Amino acid sequence: MTAYPTHPGTRPRPAAPPPALVVVAHGSRDPRALATALRLLEGVRALRPGLPVRLGHIELNAPLLPDTLDGLAASGAGSAVLVPLLFGRGHHVTRDIPDAAAAASLPTRVAAPLGAHPLLVDALHARLTEAGWQAPRDAGERGRSAVVLAAAGSRAPASRADTERIAALLAARLGVPVVPAYASAAAPTVPEAVRALAASGRDRVAVASCFTAPGRFAAECADAAPGTVADPLGTHPAMARLLLHRYDQALRTAAPVAGPAALATA
């Protein structure tokens, strides 16, 4: 094939910037939650230089998600991918975030929540190890061992199913039973799960924190635990990698949603 020279004086057009990654956090009155989210975003930027990365909250903290989307549209961003910093398909993931996308001033895609994924299990396992969890040394100790997976909780069956899948993946990694437990809206609670395990002869119990940042629910679950309690997942490197995985996945599989404001300016 003949290569034709570029016309003198012309320059190649710069590549269009990629869609912005908007990390959608729940929000918390605990100031450590916002600080944790901001540090997590720095980890994402370090892994993917040049990718526009923004934060938006569902409630309680600024910036709220609609404000983040308005700011992106005002800055000339072409589109965005909303990646929930949430673990399961509860109301925020199935209603609040899609509603915000539908009302946005630029085309958006909505990614899947963090969910059951080996990267999430990496973070959970690492936090447990940091807290002092050790693999059972023999069959007897294995028979006494278990982990409670503490999560926020939701009335949505799909969200509970997601937590159960996370627990199953973690159990496969640890080689001991992992029981989901919840801070609200679902059963069992952490104390109920610990008591049930003790009644079955499992008194060597640790609590894995399926929370992204410190806050009320994480503190309540930690206070209810009898022994080893892992810290929230926060800025563990696997969390940044998982956010980018969900972003890339959405670009491949999710159709963009053009809100009324975006259509009006098209």
PDB file of C-alpha atoms in Angstrom, residues 33-262:
ATOM      1  CA  ALA A  33     -14.290   8.171  54.795  1.00  0.00           C
ATOM      2  CA  LEU A  34     -13.771  11.159  52.495  1.00  0.00           C
ATOM      3  CA  ALA A  35     -10.029  11.166  53.168  1.00  0.00           C
ATOM      4  CA  THR A  36      -9.870   7.451  52.331  1.00  0.00           C
ATOM      5  CA  ALA A  37     -11.803   7.922  49.082  1.00  0.00           C
ATOM      6  CA  LEU A  38      -9.485  10.730  47.985  1.00  0.00           C
ATOM      7  CA  ARG A  39      -6.407   8.595  48.658  1.00  0.00           C
ATOM      8  CA  LEU A  40      -7.983   5.735  46.722  1.00  0.00           C
ATOM      9  CA  LEU A  41      -8.503   8.038  43.733  1.00  0.00           C
ATOM     10  CA  GLU A  42      -4.828   8.954  43.867  1.00  0.00           C
ATOM     11  CA  GLY A  43      -4.043   5.247  43.624  1.00  0.00           C
ATOM     12  CA  VAL A  44      -6.247   4.954  40.531  1.00  0.00           C
ATOM     13  CA  ARG A  45      -4.535   7.948  38.891  1.00  0.00           C
ATOM     14  CA  ALA A  46      -1.124   6.460  39.598  1.00  0.00           C
ATOM     15  CA  LEU A  47      -2.114   3.250  37.830  1.00  0.00           C
ATOM     16  CA  ARG A  48      -3.647   5.016  34.808  1.00  0.00           C
ATOM     17  CA  PRO A  49      -1.907   8.349  34.159  1.00  0.00           C
ATOM     18  CA  GLY A  50      -3.892  10.592  31.838  1.00  0.00           C
ATOM     19  CA  LEU A  51      -7.264   9.122  32.780  1.00  0.00           C
ATOM     20  CA  PRO A  52      -9.599  11.777  34.194  1.00  0.00           C
ATOM     21  CA  VAL A  53     -10.675  10.480  37.625  1.00  0.00           C
ATOM     22  CA  ARG A  54     -13.349  12.181  39.712  1.00  0.00           C
ATOM     23  CA  LEU A  55     -15.277  11.507  42.901  1.00  0.00           C
ATOM     24  CA  GLY A  56     -19.033  11.823  43.406  1.00  0.00           C
ATOM     25  CA  HIS A  57     -21.120  10.962  46.474  1.00  0.00           C
ATOM     26  CA  ILE A  58     -24.645   9.658  46.752  1.00  0.00           C
ATOM     27  CA  GLU A  59     -25.221  11.598  49.968  1.00  0.00           C
ATOM     28  CA  LEU A  60     -23.614  13.224  53.037  1.00  0.00           C
ATOM     29  CA  ASN A  61     -20.407  14.463  51.365  1.00  0.00           C
ATOM     30  CA  ALA A  62     -19.444  16.900  48.662  1.00  0.00           C
ATOM     31  CA  PRO A  63     -19.131  16.663  45.799  1.00  0.00           C
ATOM     32  CA  LEU A  64     -22.481  15.007  45.220  1.00  0.00           C
ATOM     33  CA  LEU A  65     -22.664  12.886  42.089  1.00  0.00           C
ATOM     34  CA  PRO A  66     -24.862  15.294  40.057  1.00  0.00           C
ATOM     35  CA  ASP A  67     -22.444  18.134  40.821  1.00  0.00           C
ATOM     36  CA  THR A  68     -19.497  16.031  39.664  1.00  0.00           C
ATOM     37  CA  LEU A  69     -21.270  15.202  36.403  1.00  0.00           C
ATOM     38  CA  ASP A  70     -22.236  18.836  35.843  1.00  0.00           C
ATOM     39  CA  GLY A  71     -18.618  19.850  36.410  1.00  0.00           C
ATOM     40  CA  LEU A  72     -17.368  17.312  33.892  1.00  0.00           C
ATOM     41  CA  ALA A  73     -19.864  18.507  31.295  1.00  0.00           C
ATOM     42  CA  ALA A  74     -18.895  22.145  31.903  1.00  0.00           C
ATOM     43  CA  SER A  75     -15.213  21.260  31.448  1.00  0.00           C
ATOM     44  CA  GLY A  76     -15.899  19.736  28.036  1.00  0.00           C
ATOM     45  CA  ALA A  77     -15.578  16.079  28.986  1.00  0.00           C
ATOM     46  CA  GLY A  78     -17.056  13.890  26.292  1.00  0.00           C
ATOM     47  CA  SER A  79     -18.464  11.142  28.483  1.00  0.00           C
ATOM     48  CA  ALA A  80     -18.070   9.385  31.818  1.00  0.00           C
ATOM     49  CA  VAL A  81     -18.186   5.949  33.390  1.00  0.00           C
ATOM     50  CA  LEU A  82     -19.738   5.753  36.860  1.00  0.00           C
ATOM     51  CA  VAL A  83     -18.044   3.057  38.951  1.00  0.00           C
ATOM     52  CA  PRO A  84     -19.792   2.347  42.265  1.00  0.00           C
ATOM     53  CA  LEU A  85     -17.509   2.148  45.277  1.00  0.00           C
ATOM     54  CA  LEU A  86     -20.073  -0.299  46.612  1.00  0.00           C
ATOM     55  CA  PHE A  87     -20.048  -4.058  46.902  1.00  0.00           C
ATOM     56  CA  GLY A  88     -23.464  -5.246  45.788  1.00  0.00           C
ATOM     57  CA  ARG A  89     -26.606  -4.554  43.813  1.00  0.00           C
ATOM     58  CA  GLY A  90     -28.543  -2.627  46.437  1.00  0.00           C
ATOM     59  CA  HIS A  91     -30.850   0.349  45.908  1.00  0.00           C
ATOM     60  CA  HIS A  92     -28.009   2.806  45.346  1.00  0.00           C
ATOM     61  CA  VAL A  93     -26.586   0.679  42.522  1.00  0.00           C
ATOM     62  CA  THR A  94     -29.862  -0.295  40.881  1.00  0.00           C
ATOM     63  CA  ARG A  95     -31.740   3.029  41.228  1.00  0.00           C
ATOM     64  CA  ASP A  96     -29.808   6.046  42.538  1.00  0.00           C
ATOM     65  CA  ILE A  97     -26.751   5.811  40.298  1.00  0.00           C
ATOM     66  CA  PRO A  98     -28.685   4.969  37.082  1.00  0.00           C
ATOM     67  CA  ASP A  99     -31.070   7.841  37.836  1.00  0.00           C
ATOM     68  CA  ALA A 100     -28.136  10.223  38.138  1.00  0.00           C
ATOM     69  CA  ALA A 101     -26.738   8.902  34.865  1.00  0.00           C
ATOM     70  CA  ALA A 102     -30.072   9.421  33.119  1.00  0.00           C
ATOM     71  CA  ALA A 103     -30.212  13.028  34.298  1.00  0.00           C
ATOM     72  CA  ALA A 104     -26.603  13.859  33.481  1.00  0.00           C
ATOM     73  CA  SER A 105     -25.428  16.581  31.109  1.00  0.00           C
ATOM     74  CA  LEU A 106     -23.112  14.223  29.251  1.00  0.00           C
ATOM     75  CA  PRO A 107     -23.340  10.610  28.046  1.00  0.00           C
ATOM     76  CA  THR A 108     -22.507   8.147  30.804  1.00  0.00           C
ATOM     77  CA  ARG A 109     -22.080   4.456  31.347  1.00  0.00           C
ATOM     78  CA  VAL A 110     -22.789   2.714  34.660  1.00  0.00           C
ATOM     79  CA  ALA A 111     -20.307   0.031  35.695  1.00  0.00           C
ATOM     80  CA  ALA A 112     -20.978  -2.967  37.886  1.00  0.00           C
ATOM     81  CA  PRO A 113     -20.339  -2.660  41.638  1.00  0.00           C
ATOM     82  CA  LEU A 114     -17.138  -4.072  43.078  1.00  0.00           C
ATOM     83  CA  GLY A 115     -18.832  -7.413  43.708  1.00  0.00           C
ATOM     84  CA  ALA A 116     -17.330 -10.869  43.961  1.00  0.00           C
ATOM     85  CA  HIS A 117     -13.943 -10.697  42.281  1.00  0.00           C
ATOM     86  CA  PRO A 118     -10.495 -12.150  43.041  1.00  0.00           C
ATOM     87  CA  LEU A 119      -9.070  -8.636  43.459  1.00  0.00           C
ATOM     88  CA  LEU A 120     -11.562  -7.958  46.227  1.00  0.00           C
ATOM     89  CA  VAL A 121     -10.612 -11.233  47.869  1.00  0.00           C
ATOM     90  CA  ASP A 122      -6.960 -10.167  47.651  1.00  0.00           C
ATOM     91  CA  ALA A 123      -7.786  -7.029  49.638  1.00  0.00           C
ATOM     92  CA  LEU A 124      -9.925  -8.872  52.208  1.00  0.00           C
ATOM     93  CA  HIS A 125      -7.245 -11.540  52.727  1.00  0.00           C
ATOM     94  CA  ALA A 126      -4.501  -8.935  53.084  1.00  0.00           C
ATOM     95  CA  ARG A 127      -6.433  -6.945  55.681  1.00  0.00           C
ATOM     96  CA  LEU A 128      -7.136 -10.104  57.680  1.00  0.00           C
ATOM     97  CA  THR A 129      -3.449 -11.030  57.608  1.00  0.00           C
ATOM     98  CA  GLU A 130      -2.484  -7.523  58.730  1.00  0.00           C
ATOM     99  CA  ALA A 131      -4.886  -7.887  61.670  1.00  0.00           C
ATOM    100  CA  GLY A 132      -3.203 -11.100  62.802  1.00  0.00           C
ATOM    101  CA  TRP A 133      -5.173 -13.858  61.085  1.00  0.00           C
ATOM    102  CA  GLN A 134      -3.111 -16.985  60.540  1.00  0.00           C
ATOM    103  CA  ALA A 135      -4.045 -20.035  58.530  1.00  0.00           C
ATOM    104  CA  PRO A 136      -4.993 -23.031  60.698  1.00  0.00           C
ATOM    105  CA  ARG A 137      -1.960 -25.152  61.531  1.00  0.00           C
ATOM    106  CA  ASP A 138      -3.722 -28.519  61.542  1.00  0.00           C
ATOM    107  CA  ALA A 139      -7.091 -30.200  61.056  1.00  0.00           C
ATOM    108  CA  GLY A 140      -8.128 -29.590  64.659  1.00  0.00           C
ATOM    109  CA  GLU A 141      -7.485 -25.879  64.443  1.00  0.00           C
ATOM    110  CA  ARG A 142      -9.188 -25.775  61.059  1.00  0.00           C
ATOM    111  CA  GLY A 143     -12.302 -27.309  62.607  1.00  0.00           C
ATOM    112  CA  ARG A 144     -12.398 -24.483  65.170  1.00  0.00           C
ATOM    113  CA  SER A 145     -11.774 -21.672  62.689  1.00  0.00           C
ATOM    114  CA  ALA A 146     -14.115 -19.427  60.734  1.00  0.00           C
ATOM    115  CA  VAL A 147     -14.426 -15.869  59.445  1.00  0.00           C
ATOM    116  CA  VAL A 148     -17.375 -13.513  59.605  1.00  0.00           C
ATOM    117  CA  LEU A 149     -17.656 -11.224  56.587  1.00  0.00           C
ATOM    118  CA  ALA A 150     -19.120  -7.985  57.960  1.00  0.00           C
ATOM    119  CA  ALA A 151     -21.013  -5.907  55.364  1.00  0.00           C
ATOM    120  CA  ALA A 152     -23.363  -2.945  55.449  1.00  0.00           C
ATOM    121  CA  GLY A 153     -26.485  -4.896  54.523  1.00  0.00           C
ATOM    122  CA  SER A 154     -29.421  -4.282  52.210  1.00  0.00           C
ATOM    123  CA  ARG A 155     -33.034  -5.341  51.830  1.00  0.00           C
ATOM    124  CA  ALA A 156     -32.346  -6.168  48.179  1.00  0.00           C
ATOM    125  CA  PRO A 157     -32.011  -9.935  47.616  1.00  0.00           C
ATOM    126  CA  ALA A 158     -29.487  -9.323  44.822  1.00  0.00           C
ATOM    127  CA  SER A 159     -27.233  -7.401  47.198  1.00  0.00           C
ATOM    128  CA  ARG A 160     -27.321 -10.188  49.776  1.00  0.00           C
ATOM    129  CA  ALA A 161     -26.560 -12.701  47.030  1.00  0.00           C
ATOM    130  CA  ASP A 162     -23.530 -10.628  46.038  1.00  0.00           C
ATOM    131  CA  THR A 163     -22.265 -10.633  49.633  1.00  0.00           C
ATOM    132  CA  GLU A 164     -22.743 -14.391  49.811  1.00  0.00           C
ATOM    133  CA  ARG A 165     -20.677 -14.815  46.643  1.00  0.00           C
ATOM    134  CA  ILE A 166     -17.905 -12.673  48.110  1.00  0.00           C
ATOM    135  CA  ALA A 167     -17.990 -14.851  51.232  1.00  0.00           C
ATOM    136  CA  ALA A 168     -17.759 -17.999  49.116  1.00  0.00           C
ATOM    137  CA  LEU A 169     -14.709 -16.701  47.249  1.00  0.00           C
ATOM    138  CA  LEU A 170     -13.025 -15.713  50.503  1.00  0.00           C
ATOM    139  CA  ALA A 171     -13.798 -19.128  52.015  1.00  0.00           C
ATOM    140  CA  ALA A 172     -12.152 -20.810  49.032  1.00  0.00           C
ATOM    141  CA  ARG A 173      -9.073 -18.631  49.567  1.00  0.00           C
ATOM    142  CA  LEU A 174      -8.847 -19.215  53.339  1.00  0.00           C
ATOM    143  CA  GLY A 175      -9.957 -22.826  53.510  1.00  0.00           C
ATOM    144  CA  VAL A 176     -12.388 -22.155  56.384  1.00  0.00           C
ATOM    145  CA  PRO A 177     -16.097 -21.246  56.483  1.00  0.00           C
ATOM    146  CA  VAL A 178     -16.917 -17.570  55.871  1.00  0.00           C
ATOM    147  CA  VAL A 179     -20.311 -16.395  57.108  1.00  0.00           C
ATOM    148  CA  PRO A 180     -21.835 -13.139  55.818  1.00  0.00           C
ATOM    149  CA  ALA A 181     -23.150 -10.805  58.520  1.00  0.00           C
ATOM    150  CA  TYR A 182     -24.664  -7.360  58.313  1.00  0.00           C
ATOM    151  CA  ALA A 183     -24.714  -4.026  60.087  1.00  0.00           C
ATOM    152  CA  SER A 184     -28.299  -3.243  59.057  1.00  0.00           C
ATOM    153  CA  ALA A 185     -31.300  -4.313  56.967  1.00  0.00           C
ATOM    154  CA  ALA A 186     -30.384  -8.014  56.849  1.00  0.00           C
ATOM    155  CA  ALA A 187     -29.547 -10.927  59.125  1.00  0.00           C
ATOM    156  CA  PRO A 188     -27.514 -12.244  60.782  1.00  0.00           C
ATOM    157  CA  THR A 189     -25.704  -9.468  62.604  1.00  0.00           C
ATOM    158  CA  VAL A 190     -22.044  -9.914  63.483  1.00  0.00           C
ATOM    159  CA  PRO A 191     -22.811 -10.969  67.108  1.00  0.00           C
ATOM    160  CA  GLU A 192     -25.442 -13.426  65.883  1.00  0.00           C
ATOM    161  CA  ALA A 193     -23.019 -14.955  63.394  1.00  0.00           C
ATOM    162  CA  VAL A 194     -20.285 -15.240  66.029  1.00  0.00           C
ATOM    163  CA  ARG A 195     -22.665 -16.932  68.485  1.00  0.00           C
ATOM    164  CA  ALA A 196     -23.877 -19.393  65.862  1.00  0.00           C
ATOM    165  CA  LEU A 197     -20.310 -20.301  64.951  1.00  0.00           C
ATOM    166  CA  ALA A 198     -19.392 -20.773  68.622  1.00  0.00           C
ATOM    167  CA  ALA A 199     -22.391 -23.023  69.111  1.00  0.00           C
ATOM    168  CA  SER A 200     -21.106 -25.210  66.279  1.00  0.00           C
ATOM    169  CA  GLY A 201     -17.658 -25.482  67.889  1.00  0.00           C
ATOM    170  CA  ARG A 202     -15.903 -22.750  65.922  1.00  0.00           C
ATOM    171  CA  ASP A 203     -14.447 -20.447  68.538  1.00  0.00           C
ATOM    172  CA  ARG A 204     -11.447 -19.241  66.532  1.00  0.00           C
ATOM    173  CA  VAL A 205     -13.265 -16.499  64.646  1.00  0.00           C
ATOM    174  CA  ALA A 206     -12.001 -13.407  62.848  1.00  0.00           C
ATOM    175  CA  VAL A 207     -14.052 -10.623  61.263  1.00  0.00           C
ATOM    176  CA  ALA A 208     -13.291  -9.429  57.732  1.00  0.00           C
ATOM    177  CA  SER A 209     -14.499  -5.885  57.060  1.00  0.00           C
ATOM    178  CA  CYS A 210     -16.297  -5.591  53.724  1.00  0.00           C
ATOM    179  CA  PHE A 211     -16.308  -1.799  54.003  1.00  0.00           C
ATOM    180  CA  THR A 212     -14.460   0.690  51.857  1.00  0.00           C
ATOM    181  CA  ALA A 213     -13.646   3.134  54.649  1.00  0.00           C
ATOM    182  CA  PRO A 214     -14.014   3.765  58.376  1.00  0.00           C
ATOM    183  CA  GLY A 215     -17.499   4.798  59.444  1.00  0.00           C
ATOM    184  CA  ARG A 216     -20.376   3.972  61.757  1.00  0.00           C
ATOM    185  CA  PHE A 217     -21.181   0.546  60.354  1.00  0.00           C
ATOM    186  CA  ALA A 218     -17.547  -0.553  60.266  1.00  0.00           C
ATOM    187  CA  ALA A 219     -17.055   0.625  63.862  1.00  0.00           C
ATOM    188  CA  GLU A 220     -20.196  -1.116  65.119  1.00  0.00           C
ATOM    189  CA  CYS A 221     -19.182  -4.407  63.523  1.00  0.00           C
ATOM    190  CA  ALA A 222     -15.664  -4.137  64.919  1.00  0.00           C
ATOM    191  CA  ASP A 223     -16.991  -3.411  68.413  1.00  0.00           C
ATOM    192  CA  ALA A 224     -19.179  -6.525  68.233  1.00  0.00           C
ATOM    193  CA  ALA A 225     -16.332  -8.836  67.272  1.00  0.00           C
ATOM    194  CA  PRO A 226     -14.715 -11.027  69.945  1.00  0.00           C
ATOM    195  CA  GLY A 227     -11.180 -11.140  68.590  1.00  0.00           C
ATOM    196  CA  THR A 228      -9.323 -10.434  65.357  1.00  0.00           C
ATOM    197  CA  VAL A 229     -10.945  -7.678  63.286  1.00  0.00           C
ATOM    198  CA  ALA A 230      -9.623  -6.543  59.930  1.00  0.00           C
ATOM    199  CA  ASP A 231      -9.554  -2.891  58.928  1.00  0.00           C
ATOM    200  CA  PRO A 232     -11.755  -1.595  56.089  1.00  0.00           C
ATOM    201  CA  LEU A 233     -10.345  -2.162  52.626  1.00  0.00           C
ATOM    202  CA  GLY A 234      -9.692   1.514  51.970  1.00  0.00           C
ATOM    203  CA  THR A 235      -6.608   2.193  49.914  1.00  0.00           C
ATOM    204  CA  HIS A 236      -5.374  -1.362  49.444  1.00  0.00           C
ATOM    205  CA  PRO A 237      -3.818  -1.472  45.937  1.00  0.00           C
ATOM    206  CA  ALA A 238      -6.234  -4.168  44.798  1.00  0.00           C
ATOM    207  CA  MET A 239      -9.129  -1.740  45.283  1.00  0.00           C
ATOM    208  CA  ALA A 240      -7.729   0.735  42.739  1.00  0.00           C
ATOM    209  CA  ARG A 241      -7.106  -2.115  40.312  1.00  0.00           C
ATOM    210  CA  LEU A 242     -10.664  -3.359  40.770  1.00  0.00           C
ATOM    211  CA  LEU A 243     -12.127   0.096  40.076  1.00  0.00           C
ATOM    212  CA  LEU A 244     -10.160   0.228  36.835  1.00  0.00           C
ATOM    213  CA  HIS A 245     -11.279  -3.296  35.947  1.00  0.00           C
ATOM    214  CA  ARG A 246     -14.938  -2.313  36.353  1.00  0.00           C
ATOM    215  CA  TYR A 247     -14.297   0.856  34.294  1.00  0.00           C
ATOM    216  CA  ASP A 248     -12.729  -1.119  31.451  1.00  0.00           C
ATOM    217  CA  GLN A 249     -15.475  -3.727  31.638  1.00  0.00           C
ATOM    218  CA  ALA A 250     -18.169  -1.038  31.333  1.00  0.00           C
ATOM    219  CA  LEU A 251     -16.480   0.471  28.272  1.00  0.00           C
ATOM    220  CA  ARG A 252     -16.647  -2.949  26.607  1.00  0.00           C
ATOM    221  CA  THR A 253     -20.145  -3.963  27.612  1.00  0.00           C
ATOM    222  CA  ALA A 254     -22.320  -1.052  28.795  1.00  0.00           C
ATOM    223  CA  ALA A 255     -24.210   1.174  26.385  1.00  0.00           C
ATOM    224  CA  PRO A 256     -23.888   4.900  27.091  1.00  0.00           C
ATOM    225  CA  VAL A 257     -26.898   6.692  28.517  1.00  0.00           C
ATOM    226  CA  ALA A 258     -27.589  10.176  27.160  1.00  0.00           C
ATOM    227  CA  GLY A 259     -29.552  12.260  29.642  1.00  0.00           C
ATOM    228  CA  PRO A 260     -31.975  14.978  28.579  1.00  0.00           C
ATOM    229  CA  ALA A 261     -29.382  17.720  28.995  1.00  0.00           C
ATOM    230  CA  ALA A 262     -26.887  15.819  26.863  1.00  0.00           C
TER     231      ALA A 262
END
